[in-house]
Every structure is written in C-alpha cells, then in structure tokens.
Short mmCIF file of C-alpha atoms in Angstrom, two decimals:
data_model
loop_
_atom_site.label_atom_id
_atom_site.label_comp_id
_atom_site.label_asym_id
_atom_site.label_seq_id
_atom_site.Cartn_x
_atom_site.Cartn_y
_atom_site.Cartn_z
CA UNK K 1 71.53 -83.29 83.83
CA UNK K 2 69.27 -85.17 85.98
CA UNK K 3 71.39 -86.90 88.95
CA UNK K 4 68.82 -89.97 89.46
CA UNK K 5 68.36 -91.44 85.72
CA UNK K 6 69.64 -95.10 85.48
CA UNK K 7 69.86 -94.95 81.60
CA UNK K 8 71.21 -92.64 78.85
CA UNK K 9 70.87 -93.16 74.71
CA UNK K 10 74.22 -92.33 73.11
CA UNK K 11 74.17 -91.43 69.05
CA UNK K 12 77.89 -92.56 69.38
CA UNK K 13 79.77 -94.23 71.78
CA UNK K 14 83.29 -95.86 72.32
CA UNK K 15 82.99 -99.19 73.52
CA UNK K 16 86.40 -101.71 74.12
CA UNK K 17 85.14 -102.90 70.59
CA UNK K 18 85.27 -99.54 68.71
CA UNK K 19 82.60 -96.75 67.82
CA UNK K 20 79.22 -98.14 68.13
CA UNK K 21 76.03 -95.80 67.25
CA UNK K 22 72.52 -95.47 69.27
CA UNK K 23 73.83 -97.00 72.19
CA UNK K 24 71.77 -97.74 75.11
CA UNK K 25 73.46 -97.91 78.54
CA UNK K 26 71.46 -99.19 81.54
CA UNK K 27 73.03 -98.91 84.94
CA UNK K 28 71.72 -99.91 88.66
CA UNK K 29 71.72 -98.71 91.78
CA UNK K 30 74.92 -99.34 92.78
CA UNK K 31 76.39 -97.36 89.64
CA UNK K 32 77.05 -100.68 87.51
CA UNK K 33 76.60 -100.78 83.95
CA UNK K 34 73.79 -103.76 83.48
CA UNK K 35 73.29 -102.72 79.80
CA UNK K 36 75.22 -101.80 76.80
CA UNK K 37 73.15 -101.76 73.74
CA UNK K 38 74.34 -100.55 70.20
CA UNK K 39 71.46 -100.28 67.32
CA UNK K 40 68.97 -99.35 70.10
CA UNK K 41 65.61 -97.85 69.45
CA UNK K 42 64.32 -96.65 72.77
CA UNK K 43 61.19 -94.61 73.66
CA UNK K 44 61.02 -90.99 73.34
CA UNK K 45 61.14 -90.16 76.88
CA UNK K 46 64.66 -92.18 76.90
CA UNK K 47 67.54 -89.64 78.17
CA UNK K 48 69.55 -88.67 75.58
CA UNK K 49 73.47 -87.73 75.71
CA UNK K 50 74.67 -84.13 73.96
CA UNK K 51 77.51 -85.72 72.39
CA UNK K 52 79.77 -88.48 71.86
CA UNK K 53 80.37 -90.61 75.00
CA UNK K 54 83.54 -92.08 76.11
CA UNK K 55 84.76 -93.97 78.79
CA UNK K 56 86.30 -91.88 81.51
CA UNK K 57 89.53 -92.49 82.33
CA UNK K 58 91.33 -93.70 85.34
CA UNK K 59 94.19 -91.59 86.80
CA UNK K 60 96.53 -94.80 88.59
CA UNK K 61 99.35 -92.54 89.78
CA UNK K 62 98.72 -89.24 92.47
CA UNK K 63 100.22 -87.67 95.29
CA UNK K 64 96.93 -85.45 95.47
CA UNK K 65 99.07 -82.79 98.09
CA UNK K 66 101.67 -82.09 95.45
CA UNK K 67 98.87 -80.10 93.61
CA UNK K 68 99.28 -77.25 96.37
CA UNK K 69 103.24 -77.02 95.48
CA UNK K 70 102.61 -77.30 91.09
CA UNK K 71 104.90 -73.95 89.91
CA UNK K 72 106.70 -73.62 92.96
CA UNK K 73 109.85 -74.85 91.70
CA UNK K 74 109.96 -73.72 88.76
CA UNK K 75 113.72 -71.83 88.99
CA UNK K 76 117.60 -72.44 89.03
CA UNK K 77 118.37 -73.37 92.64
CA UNK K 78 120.57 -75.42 91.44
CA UNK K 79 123.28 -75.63 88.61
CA UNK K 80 122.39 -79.76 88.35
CA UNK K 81 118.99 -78.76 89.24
CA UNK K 82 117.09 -82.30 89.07
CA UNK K 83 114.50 -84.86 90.47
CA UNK K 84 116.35 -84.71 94.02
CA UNK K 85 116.27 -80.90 94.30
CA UNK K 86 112.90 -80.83 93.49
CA UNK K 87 112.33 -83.53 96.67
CA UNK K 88 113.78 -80.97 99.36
CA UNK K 89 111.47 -78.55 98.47
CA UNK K 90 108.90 -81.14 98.25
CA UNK K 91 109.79 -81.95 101.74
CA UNK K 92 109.54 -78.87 103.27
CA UNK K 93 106.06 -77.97 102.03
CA UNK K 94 104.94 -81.77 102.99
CA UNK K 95 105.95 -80.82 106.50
CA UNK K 96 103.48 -77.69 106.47
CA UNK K 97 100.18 -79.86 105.86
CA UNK K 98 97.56 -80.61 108.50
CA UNK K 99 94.51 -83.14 108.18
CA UNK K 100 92.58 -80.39 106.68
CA UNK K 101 94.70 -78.59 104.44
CA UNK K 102 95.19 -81.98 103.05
CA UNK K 103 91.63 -82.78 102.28
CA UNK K 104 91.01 -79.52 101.11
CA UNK K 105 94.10 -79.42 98.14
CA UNK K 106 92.74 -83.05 97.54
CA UNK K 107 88.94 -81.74 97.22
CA UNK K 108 90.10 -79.28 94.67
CA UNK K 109 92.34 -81.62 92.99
CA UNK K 110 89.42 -83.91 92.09
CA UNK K 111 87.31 -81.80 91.05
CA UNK K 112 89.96 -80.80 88.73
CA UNK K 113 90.32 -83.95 87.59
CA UNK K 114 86.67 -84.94 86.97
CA UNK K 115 86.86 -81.79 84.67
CA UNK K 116 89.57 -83.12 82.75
CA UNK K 117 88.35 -86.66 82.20
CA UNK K 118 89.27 -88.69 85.20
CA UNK K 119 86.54 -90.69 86.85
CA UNK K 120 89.09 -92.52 89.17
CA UNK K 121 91.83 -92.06 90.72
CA UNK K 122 94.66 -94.68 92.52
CA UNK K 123 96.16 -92.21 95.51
CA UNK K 124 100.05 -92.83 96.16
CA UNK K 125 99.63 -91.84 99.74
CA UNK K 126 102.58 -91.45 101.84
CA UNK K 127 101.86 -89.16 104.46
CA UNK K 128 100.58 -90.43 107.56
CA UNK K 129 101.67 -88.59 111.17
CA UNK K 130 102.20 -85.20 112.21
CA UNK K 131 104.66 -82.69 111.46
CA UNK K 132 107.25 -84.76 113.46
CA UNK K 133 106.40 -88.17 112.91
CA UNK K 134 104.10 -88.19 115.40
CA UNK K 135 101.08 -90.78 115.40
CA UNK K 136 97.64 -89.43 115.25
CA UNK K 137 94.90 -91.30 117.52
CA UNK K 138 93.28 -91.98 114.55
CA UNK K 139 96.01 -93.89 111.86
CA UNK K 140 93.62 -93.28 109.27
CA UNK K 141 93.01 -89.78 110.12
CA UNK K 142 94.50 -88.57 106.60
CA UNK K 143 93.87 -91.43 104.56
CA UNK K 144 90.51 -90.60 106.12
CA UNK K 145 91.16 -87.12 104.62
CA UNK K 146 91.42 -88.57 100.77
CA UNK K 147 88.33 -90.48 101.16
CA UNK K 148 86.29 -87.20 102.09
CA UNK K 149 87.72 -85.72 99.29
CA UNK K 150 86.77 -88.30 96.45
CA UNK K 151 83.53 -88.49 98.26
CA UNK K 152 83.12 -84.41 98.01
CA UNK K 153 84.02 -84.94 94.08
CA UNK K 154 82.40 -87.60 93.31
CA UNK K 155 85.57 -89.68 91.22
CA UNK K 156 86.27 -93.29 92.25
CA UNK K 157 89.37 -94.00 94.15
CA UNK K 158 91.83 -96.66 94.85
CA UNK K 159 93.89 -95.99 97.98
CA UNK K 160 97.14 -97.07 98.45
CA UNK K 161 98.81 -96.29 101.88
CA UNK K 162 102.61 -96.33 101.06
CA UNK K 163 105.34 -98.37 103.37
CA UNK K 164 107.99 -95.81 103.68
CA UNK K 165 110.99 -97.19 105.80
CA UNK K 166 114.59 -96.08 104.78
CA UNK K 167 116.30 -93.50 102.97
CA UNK K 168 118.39 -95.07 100.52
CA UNK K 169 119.56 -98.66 99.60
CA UNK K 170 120.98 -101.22 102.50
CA UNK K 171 118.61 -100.05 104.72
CA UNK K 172 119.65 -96.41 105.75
CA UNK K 173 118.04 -94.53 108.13
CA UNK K 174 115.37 -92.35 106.82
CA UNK K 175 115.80 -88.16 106.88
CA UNK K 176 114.06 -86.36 109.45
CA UNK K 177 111.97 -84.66 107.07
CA UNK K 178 111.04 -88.01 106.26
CA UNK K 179 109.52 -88.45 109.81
CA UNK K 180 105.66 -87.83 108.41
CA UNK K 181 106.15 -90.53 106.12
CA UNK K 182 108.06 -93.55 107.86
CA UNK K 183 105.71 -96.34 109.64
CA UNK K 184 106.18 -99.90 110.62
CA UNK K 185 105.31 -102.72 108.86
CA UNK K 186 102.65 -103.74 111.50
CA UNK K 187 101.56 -100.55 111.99
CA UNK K 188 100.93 -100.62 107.78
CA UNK K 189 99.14 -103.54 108.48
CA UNK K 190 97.06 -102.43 110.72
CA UNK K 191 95.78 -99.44 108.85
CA UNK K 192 94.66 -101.49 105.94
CA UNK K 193 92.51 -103.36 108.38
CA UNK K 194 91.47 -100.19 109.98
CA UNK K 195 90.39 -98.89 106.77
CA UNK K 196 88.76 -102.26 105.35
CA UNK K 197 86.60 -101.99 108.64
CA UNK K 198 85.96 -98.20 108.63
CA UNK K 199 85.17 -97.72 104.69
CA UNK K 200 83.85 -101.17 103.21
CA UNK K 201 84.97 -101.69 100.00
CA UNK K 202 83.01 -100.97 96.83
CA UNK K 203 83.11 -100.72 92.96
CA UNK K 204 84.09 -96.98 93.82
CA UNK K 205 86.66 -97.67 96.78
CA UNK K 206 89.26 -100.13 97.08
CA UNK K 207 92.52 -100.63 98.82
CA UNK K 208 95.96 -101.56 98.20
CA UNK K 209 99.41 -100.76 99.06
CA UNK K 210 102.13 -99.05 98.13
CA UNK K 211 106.15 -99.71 98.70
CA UNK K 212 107.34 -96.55 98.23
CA UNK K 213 110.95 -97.70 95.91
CA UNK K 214 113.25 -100.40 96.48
CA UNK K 215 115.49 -97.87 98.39
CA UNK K 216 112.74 -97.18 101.20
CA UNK K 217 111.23 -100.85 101.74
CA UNK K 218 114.10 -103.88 102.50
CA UNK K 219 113.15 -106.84 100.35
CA UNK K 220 112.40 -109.28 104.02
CA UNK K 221 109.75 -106.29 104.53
CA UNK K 222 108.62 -106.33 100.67
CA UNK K 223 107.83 -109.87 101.09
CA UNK K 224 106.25 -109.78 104.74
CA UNK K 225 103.88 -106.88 103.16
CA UNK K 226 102.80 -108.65 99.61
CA UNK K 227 102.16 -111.99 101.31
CA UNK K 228 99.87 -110.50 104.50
CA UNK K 229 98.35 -108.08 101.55
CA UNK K 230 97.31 -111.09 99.46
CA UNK K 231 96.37 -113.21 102.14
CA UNK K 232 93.72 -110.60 103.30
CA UNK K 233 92.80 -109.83 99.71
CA UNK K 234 94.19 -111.68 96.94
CA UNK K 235 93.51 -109.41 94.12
CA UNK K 236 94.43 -106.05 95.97
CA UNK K 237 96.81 -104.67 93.73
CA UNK K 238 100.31 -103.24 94.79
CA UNK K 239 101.81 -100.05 93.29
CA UNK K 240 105.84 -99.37 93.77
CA UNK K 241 107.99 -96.46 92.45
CA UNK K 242 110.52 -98.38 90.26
CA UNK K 243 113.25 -96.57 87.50
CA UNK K 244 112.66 -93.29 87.68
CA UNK K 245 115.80 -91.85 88.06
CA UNK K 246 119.39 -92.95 86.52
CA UNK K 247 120.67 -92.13 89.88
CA UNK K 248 118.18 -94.77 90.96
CA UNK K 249 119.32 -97.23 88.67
CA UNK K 250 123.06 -97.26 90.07
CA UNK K 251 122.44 -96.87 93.68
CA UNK K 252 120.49 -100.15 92.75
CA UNK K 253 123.19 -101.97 91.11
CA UNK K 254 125.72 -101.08 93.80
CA UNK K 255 123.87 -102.83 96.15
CA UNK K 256 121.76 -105.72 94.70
CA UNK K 257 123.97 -105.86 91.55
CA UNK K 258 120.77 -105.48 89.25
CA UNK K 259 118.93 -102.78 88.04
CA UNK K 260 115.46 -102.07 89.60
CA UNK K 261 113.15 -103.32 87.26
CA UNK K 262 115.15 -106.74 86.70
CA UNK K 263 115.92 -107.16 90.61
CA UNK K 264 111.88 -107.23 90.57
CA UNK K 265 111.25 -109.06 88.20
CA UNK K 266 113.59 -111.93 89.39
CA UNK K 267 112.83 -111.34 93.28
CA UNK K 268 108.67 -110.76 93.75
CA UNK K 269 106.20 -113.00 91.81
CA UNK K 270 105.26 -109.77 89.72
CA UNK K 271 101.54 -110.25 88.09
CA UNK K 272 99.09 -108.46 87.06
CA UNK K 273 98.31 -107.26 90.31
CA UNK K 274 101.17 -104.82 90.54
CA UNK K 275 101.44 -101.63 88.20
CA UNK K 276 105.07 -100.13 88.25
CA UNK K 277 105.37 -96.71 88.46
CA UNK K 278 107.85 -94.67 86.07
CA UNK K 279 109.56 -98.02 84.69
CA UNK K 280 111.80 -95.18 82.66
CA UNK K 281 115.39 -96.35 82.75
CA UNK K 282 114.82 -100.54 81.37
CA UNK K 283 117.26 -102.28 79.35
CA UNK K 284 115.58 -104.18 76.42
CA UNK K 285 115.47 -107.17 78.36
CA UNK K 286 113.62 -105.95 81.70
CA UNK K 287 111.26 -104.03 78.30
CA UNK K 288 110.35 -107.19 77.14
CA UNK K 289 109.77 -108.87 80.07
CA UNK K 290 107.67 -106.16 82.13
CA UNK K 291 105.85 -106.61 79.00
CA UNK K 292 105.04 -110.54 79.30
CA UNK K 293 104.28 -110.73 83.29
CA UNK K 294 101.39 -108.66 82.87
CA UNK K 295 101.93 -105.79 85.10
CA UNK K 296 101.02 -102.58 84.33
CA UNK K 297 103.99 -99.37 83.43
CA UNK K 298 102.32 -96.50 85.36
CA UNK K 299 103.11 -93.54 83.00
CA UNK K 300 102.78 -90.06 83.84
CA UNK K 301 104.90 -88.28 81.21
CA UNK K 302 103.96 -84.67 82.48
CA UNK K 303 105.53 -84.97 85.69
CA UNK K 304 108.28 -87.32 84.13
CA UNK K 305 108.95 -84.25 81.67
CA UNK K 306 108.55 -81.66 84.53
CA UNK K 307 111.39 -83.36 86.82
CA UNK K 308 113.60 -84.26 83.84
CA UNK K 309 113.33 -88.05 84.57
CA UNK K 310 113.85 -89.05 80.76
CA UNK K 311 111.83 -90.86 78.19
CA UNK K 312 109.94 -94.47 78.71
CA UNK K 313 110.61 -96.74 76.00
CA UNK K 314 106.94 -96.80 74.20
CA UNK K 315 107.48 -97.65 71.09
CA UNK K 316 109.11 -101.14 72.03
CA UNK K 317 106.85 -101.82 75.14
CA UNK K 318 103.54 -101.79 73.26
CA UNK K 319 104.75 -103.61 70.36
CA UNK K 320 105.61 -106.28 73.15
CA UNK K 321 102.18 -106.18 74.18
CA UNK K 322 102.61 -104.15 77.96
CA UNK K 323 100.00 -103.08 79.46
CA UNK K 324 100.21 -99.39 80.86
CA UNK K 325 98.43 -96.61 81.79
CA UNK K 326 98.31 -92.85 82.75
CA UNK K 327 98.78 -90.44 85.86
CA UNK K 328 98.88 -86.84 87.11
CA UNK K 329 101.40 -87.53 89.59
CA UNK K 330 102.90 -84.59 90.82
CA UNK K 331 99.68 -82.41 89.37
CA UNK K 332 101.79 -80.34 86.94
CA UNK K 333 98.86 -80.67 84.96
CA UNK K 334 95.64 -82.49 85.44
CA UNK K 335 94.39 -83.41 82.00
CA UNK K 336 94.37 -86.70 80.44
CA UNK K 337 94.01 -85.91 77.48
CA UNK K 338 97.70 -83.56 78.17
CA UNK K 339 99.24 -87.09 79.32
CA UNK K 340 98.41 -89.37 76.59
CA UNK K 341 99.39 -86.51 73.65
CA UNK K 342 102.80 -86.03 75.81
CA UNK K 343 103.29 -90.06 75.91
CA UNK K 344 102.98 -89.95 71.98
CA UNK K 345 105.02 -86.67 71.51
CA UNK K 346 108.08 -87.85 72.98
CA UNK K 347 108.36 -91.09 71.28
CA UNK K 348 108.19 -88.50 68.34
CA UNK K 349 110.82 -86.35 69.14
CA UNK K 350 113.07 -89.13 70.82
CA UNK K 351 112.58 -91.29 67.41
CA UNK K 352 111.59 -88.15 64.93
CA UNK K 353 108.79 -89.98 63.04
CA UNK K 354 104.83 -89.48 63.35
CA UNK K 355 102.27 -91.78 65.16
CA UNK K 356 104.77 -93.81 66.74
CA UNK K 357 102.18 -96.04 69.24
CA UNK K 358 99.57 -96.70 66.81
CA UNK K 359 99.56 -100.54 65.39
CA UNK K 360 98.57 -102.38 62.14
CA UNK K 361 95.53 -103.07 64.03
CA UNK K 362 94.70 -99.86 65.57
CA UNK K 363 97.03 -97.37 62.60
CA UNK K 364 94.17 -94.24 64.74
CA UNK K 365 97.02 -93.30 67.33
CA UNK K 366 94.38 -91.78 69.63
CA UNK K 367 92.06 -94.47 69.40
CA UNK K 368 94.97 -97.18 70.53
CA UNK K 369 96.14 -94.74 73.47
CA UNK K 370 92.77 -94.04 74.78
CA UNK K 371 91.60 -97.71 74.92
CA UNK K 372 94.67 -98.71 76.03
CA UNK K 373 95.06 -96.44 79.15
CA UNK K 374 91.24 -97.06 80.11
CA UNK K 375 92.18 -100.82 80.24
CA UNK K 376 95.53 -100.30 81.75
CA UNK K 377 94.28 -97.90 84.47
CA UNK K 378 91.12 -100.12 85.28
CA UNK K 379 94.19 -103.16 85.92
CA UNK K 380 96.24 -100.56 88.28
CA UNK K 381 92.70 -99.70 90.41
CA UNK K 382 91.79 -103.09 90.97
CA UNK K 383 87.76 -101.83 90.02
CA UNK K 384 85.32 -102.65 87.42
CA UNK K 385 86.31 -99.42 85.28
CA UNK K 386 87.55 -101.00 82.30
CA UNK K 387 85.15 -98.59 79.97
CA UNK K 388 81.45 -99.21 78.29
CA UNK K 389 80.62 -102.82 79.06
CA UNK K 390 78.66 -105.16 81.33
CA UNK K 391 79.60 -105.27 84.65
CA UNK K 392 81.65 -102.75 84.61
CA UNK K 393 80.80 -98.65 86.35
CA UNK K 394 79.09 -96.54 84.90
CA UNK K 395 82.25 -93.82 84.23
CA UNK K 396 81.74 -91.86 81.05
CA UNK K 397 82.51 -88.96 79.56
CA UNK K 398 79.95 -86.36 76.93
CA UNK K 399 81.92 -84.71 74.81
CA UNK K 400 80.58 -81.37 73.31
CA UNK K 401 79.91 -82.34 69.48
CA UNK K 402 79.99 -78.53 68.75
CA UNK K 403 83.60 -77.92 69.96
CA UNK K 404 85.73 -76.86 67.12
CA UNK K 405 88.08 -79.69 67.34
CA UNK K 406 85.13 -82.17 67.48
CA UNK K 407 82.93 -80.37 64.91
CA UNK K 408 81.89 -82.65 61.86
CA UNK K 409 84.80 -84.82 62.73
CA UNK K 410 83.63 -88.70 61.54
CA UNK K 411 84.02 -91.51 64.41
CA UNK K 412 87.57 -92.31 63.41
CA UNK K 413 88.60 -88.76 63.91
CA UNK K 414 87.08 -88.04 67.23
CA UNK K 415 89.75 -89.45 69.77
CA UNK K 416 92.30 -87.38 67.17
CA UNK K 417 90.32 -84.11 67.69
CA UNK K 418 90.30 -84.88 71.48
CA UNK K 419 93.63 -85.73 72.56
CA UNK K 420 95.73 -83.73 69.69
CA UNK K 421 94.10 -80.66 69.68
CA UNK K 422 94.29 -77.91 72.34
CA UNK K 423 92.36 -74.72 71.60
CA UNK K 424 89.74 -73.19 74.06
CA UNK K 425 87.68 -74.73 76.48
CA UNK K 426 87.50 -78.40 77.51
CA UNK K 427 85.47 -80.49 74.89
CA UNK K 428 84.39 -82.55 78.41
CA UNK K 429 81.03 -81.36 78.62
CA UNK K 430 79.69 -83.57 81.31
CA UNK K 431 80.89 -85.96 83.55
CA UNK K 432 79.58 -89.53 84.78
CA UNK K 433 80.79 -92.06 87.83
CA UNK K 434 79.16 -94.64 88.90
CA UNK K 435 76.45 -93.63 86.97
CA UNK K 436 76.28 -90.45 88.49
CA UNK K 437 76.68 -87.44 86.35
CA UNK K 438 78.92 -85.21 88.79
CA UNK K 439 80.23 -82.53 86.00
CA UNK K 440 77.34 -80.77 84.31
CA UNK K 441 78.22 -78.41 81.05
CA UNK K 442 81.42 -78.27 82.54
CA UNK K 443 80.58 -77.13 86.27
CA UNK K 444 80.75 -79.19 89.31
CA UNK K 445 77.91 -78.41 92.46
CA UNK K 446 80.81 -77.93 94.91
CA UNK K 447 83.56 -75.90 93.27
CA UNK K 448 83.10 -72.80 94.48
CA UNK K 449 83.13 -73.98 97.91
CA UNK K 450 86.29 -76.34 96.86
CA UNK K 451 88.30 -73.30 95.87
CA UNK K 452 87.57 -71.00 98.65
CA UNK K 453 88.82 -74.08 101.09
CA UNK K 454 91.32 -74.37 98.67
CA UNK K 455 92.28 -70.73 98.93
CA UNK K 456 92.44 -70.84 102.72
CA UNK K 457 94.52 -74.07 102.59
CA UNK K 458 97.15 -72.22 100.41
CA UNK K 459 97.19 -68.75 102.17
CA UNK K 460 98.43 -71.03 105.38
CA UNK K 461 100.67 -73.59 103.40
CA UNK K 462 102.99 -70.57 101.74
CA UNK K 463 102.27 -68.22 104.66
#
C-alpha cells in the first residue's frame, strides 16, 4: 500500500449508518476524514481497497506492561486462587521494569494490536518511579516511554497517568511494592502539564487521568483531581477502576456504606466524560442508572474471564441504552474481534439463549457490537475516532474478501463472519490510522525489530 495517498474507493464500507457500497473516503494532511462518499464514481487512477473496510476499533482499557507477564500465572498457587493472587505476582514483575523494557513490551504490544484491529488505544498507566519509588528527573520519563511506543506503531493513543495513593479503603497506607506506583496529587498535576507542554495534543494523542479505584484515591483527592483536570481541559476524559471484584464491593460498603458504582454515581458529577472500568458487580439500580448519565462501561471480558472477576450485566445495560466499549487490559489476548465474541458468549451461557445483545433495530448481533464499541471507545479516548464519517480520523480496517469466513458472505453477514468465526489467519488484511496505512497484507515495517527488543526485554524481565 502506498503510505502518502489521501483517498481510497471502498466497494463496501461500514459507515455509523450501515453498509454503504463504492464509497469514497478523502482524508487530509493531518489524517482527518474530509470525505465520505457512498455511490461514488471516481477516476480510474482512484486507489482502490482489497476488501471490505471497517472502522478500526479503539482499545479504551490497557496496562500495555502486563503483556510481558500474559501466561505467567497460569497455575494453582493458591487453593482460592483469584484476582488478588494474580496482583502479587503482578507486583513483583512490575518491580523488574526499567524505562526501556517498558517501551519495548509496549512497542510490541501495539503492533500486536494494530494487527488485530485496534487503531487506538487509552493506556491505564500506573507506573511512574523507579524500582523503589524513586522519582526520575524526568516525571514523564515512562509515560514518555508509551508515547515512543504508539509513535513506533503507528495506533492512536489516549494517555491516562493514574493517581495511585492508598492501599485499601479509609485511606491505608499503600504496600511497598506499591512504591513505583504511588504519587502526589500535585506531583499528578504537574505531569499532565509536563506532558501537555512536551507532546501537544492532537487527533492521535490526548490526555486524561486515571484514579486508580475508590480504595487508592480518598474522595477530597478525587475531587481536587477532576476539578483541576477540567479546569485545564474540560472535555479530558477520566477513566477509574470501579466493581471489579465482589471483594471490592464489600470493602466499599464497610466503609462508605454504598457499593462502588452507586457511591459514584451519587458523589462525582459522572458524565460522559468518564468511562468506568469493569462496572461487573451493579445492582439493577446502579445498571440503570450508569446507563442514563452517559458514561461509558469499559469492558474487557478476556481479562475479566482470565482473573475470574464474573459476568457484566449486558443484556440489561444495552437495553437501557449504556454506552460501552472494549479493552485488552491485562493482554491475555489482543484481538478485538476475541473481546466482543466473549462479551456476547457469556451473556449466552449466563442466560442460555442465542444473540442476546442484538436489538429489534439492529436483530445482526455483530453489526450492533461492532458499532457500538467503535462509538463507545471513541467516547472513552476523548478523539475524533468514532468510525467512517466527517471529521472524524481516518482509522480503518481492509478486510481480506477471500478469507473463508468472509468468502461470498452478503453485507449483513460480514461483521458475523468476522467476529464469530475463528479459523486461520487474521481476515485484517491492512491497517489504516490517521489515514496512514501502518499494517500492509498483514505485516507491519517494524516488527521484526519490535520482537527482537521485545525478546531482549523478556530475557532480562524473567532472568
């Protein structure tokens, strides 16, 4: 593919409205789509695309140096073996990373996830000193790191530094293996202005922040970081760990006498600015009113399913109308396609009837869960990436028409072919963002180098 056209004909392609044929997208410069044209009878020397195009999809929810550590815990340590024996072990292989075996598992992470679909990514980032909690000259020195690495691959990226202060409800005092995550709010503060200064904002870069849970950031110090957040930039978004665990859940009502989700709800002026992160354990209630505040319910049902967290109520939240959207997480497994088909499959199993998130209006499953995570994920970055329209970046997938699960399949079984079926290859046969086509019949120009990094990084990490 040629990396300076500003144009491509599409025979099909998904926009928000539904499948449209001969479409004609137009970007600029600065990766923006400034045309979307359906019926379109361009020249012959017009660019064509070798498939079906989609919009790529946004990935709100990573902790990019978890992908070092996927399969490492996959044994009986434990008779109750759960989400918090997973976290020591997470702990001690956080405590092993330096700047550059950071950026070089991140690097290889998003390259992986262009591959797989993901044009963007919103970065849960959490660790910010040295081994000890020490403070590097630099405070952006690894969110620094993260930036490289989306540069390297290419994918958008929303960064969101994450104010880590206690270990537990009522304000304990953090772990020392906690040490490379814990800051103060002011020094927070002042790495979001460090990095607004250092790495201007862009349709491809934006910042936000991140409370790590309601047991690590005191509700004086949620408030103190949400108003200077908005003050500086009133549509930055905010992303927060909420319900994952049950343990979570009653640890919360002990102290605040509310579950996480409600205490929220009824405490922060929650909007759509905020997207909350594994909203598993709700009551019907906090369901239905996530729902109408317009947040987005960052899902990542791999991970979810990996640490045994439990099952997010679906079925009921989307009838309500919530918004919500898809991550990788803990990097398990980086394919979107694996995320959305898990999101469906356990309101299957949990319910035991078929096509459980589809609607009256949208009865092709697929269809409703793509769309709906492209819109939902676009919210949670805070970018234009809300799929094939004007104004918004030029992030699009090619899908191989040849693949077997694509092959003679008519517009309204595409998506179905895409995201249920999982036989050879990747039907991802070329990647786009910001207009820029960055995965090329399936290979990226920096993967080999990636890996070997990548290879070194690990070889010291599990040494």
């Amino acid at each position: 593919m040629n990396h300076t056209i500003q144009c491509l004909l599409a025979e099909r392609a998904l926009l928000p409205q539904g499948w449209r044929h001969n479409v004609l997208l137009q970007w600029d410069t600065s990766g923006l789509l400034t045309g979307v044209t359906p019926d379109s009878k361009p020249g012959s020397v017009t660019p064509r695309a070798d498939g079906p195009v989609i919009p790529g999809m946004p990935n709100l929810h990573s902790h990019a140096f978890q992908r070092a550590m996927a399969g490492l815990t996959e044994y009986l340590g434990n008779p109750q073996d759960s989400f918090w024996s997973w976290r020591e072990l997470m702990y001690r292989f956080a405590a092993q990373l330096t700047p550059e075996t950071l950026q070089a598992v991140a690097t290889q992470l998003y390259i992986e996830m262009a591959k797989a679909g993901y044009t963007s990514v919103c970065e849960f980032h959490y660790i910010h000193h040295a081994a000890q909690g020490q403070y590097y000259a630099n405070p952006a020195e690894l969110s620094g790191r993260l930036i490289a690495a989306a540069q390297t691959a290419g994918i958008g990226l929303t960064l969101l530094p994450v104010l880590y202060q206690h270990s537990g409800f009522g304000g304990r005092a953090p772990l020392p293996e906690q040490a490379r995550f814990i800051s103060s709010t002011d020094w927070m503060l002042n790495l979001l202005a460090h990095l607004r200064r250092d790495h201007p904002q862009h349709a491809g870069l934006r910042f936000g922040v991140a409370p790590h849970s309601l047991r690590a950031v005191a509700p004086a110090t949620l408030d103190i970081v949400r108003q200077q957040l908005h003050a500086a930039d009133p549509s930055a978004p905010i992303h927060i760990h909420i319900a994952e665990q049950q343990q979570e859940v009653s640890d919360c009502l002990a102290q605040t006498g509310a579950r996480p989700v409600r205490w929220l709800l009824d405490n922060q002026p929650v909007d759509e600015r905020w997207c909350l992160v594994h909203a598993t354990h709700m009551q019907a209630g906090e369901t239905l009113d996530l729902a109408r505040s317009g947040a987005i319910a960052g899902i990542c049902p791999t991970t979810e399913a990996n640490l045994g967290d439990g099952i997010f109520d679906g079925v009921n939240y989307l009838a309500a109308g919530g918004r919500w959207g898809i991550g990788s997480d803990s990097h398990i497994s980086v394919c979107a396609r694996e995320e959305l088909r898990l999101f469906e499959y356990s309101q299957r199993l949990r319910d035991q009837r078929r096509n459980a998130l589809a609607s009256a209006t949208t009865p092709a499953v697929a269809d409703r869960l793509y769309l709906d995570a492209v819109a939902g994920g676009a919210q949670a970055s805070a970018r234009p990436i809300a799929g094939l329209a004007l104004g918004q970046r030029a992030d699009f997938l090619v899908l191989d028409a040849q693949h077997p699960n694509l092959l003679q399949r008519q517009d309204d079984q595409l998506l179905a072919g895409l995201v249920f079926c999982q036989h050879g290859e990747t039907p991802i046969r070329d990647v786009y963002a910001g207009g820029k086509c960055i995965i090329a019949d399936r290979q990226h120009a920096a993967q080999d180098t990636a890996l070997a990094d990548y290879g070194k990084a690990l070889k010291q990490l599990l040494a």
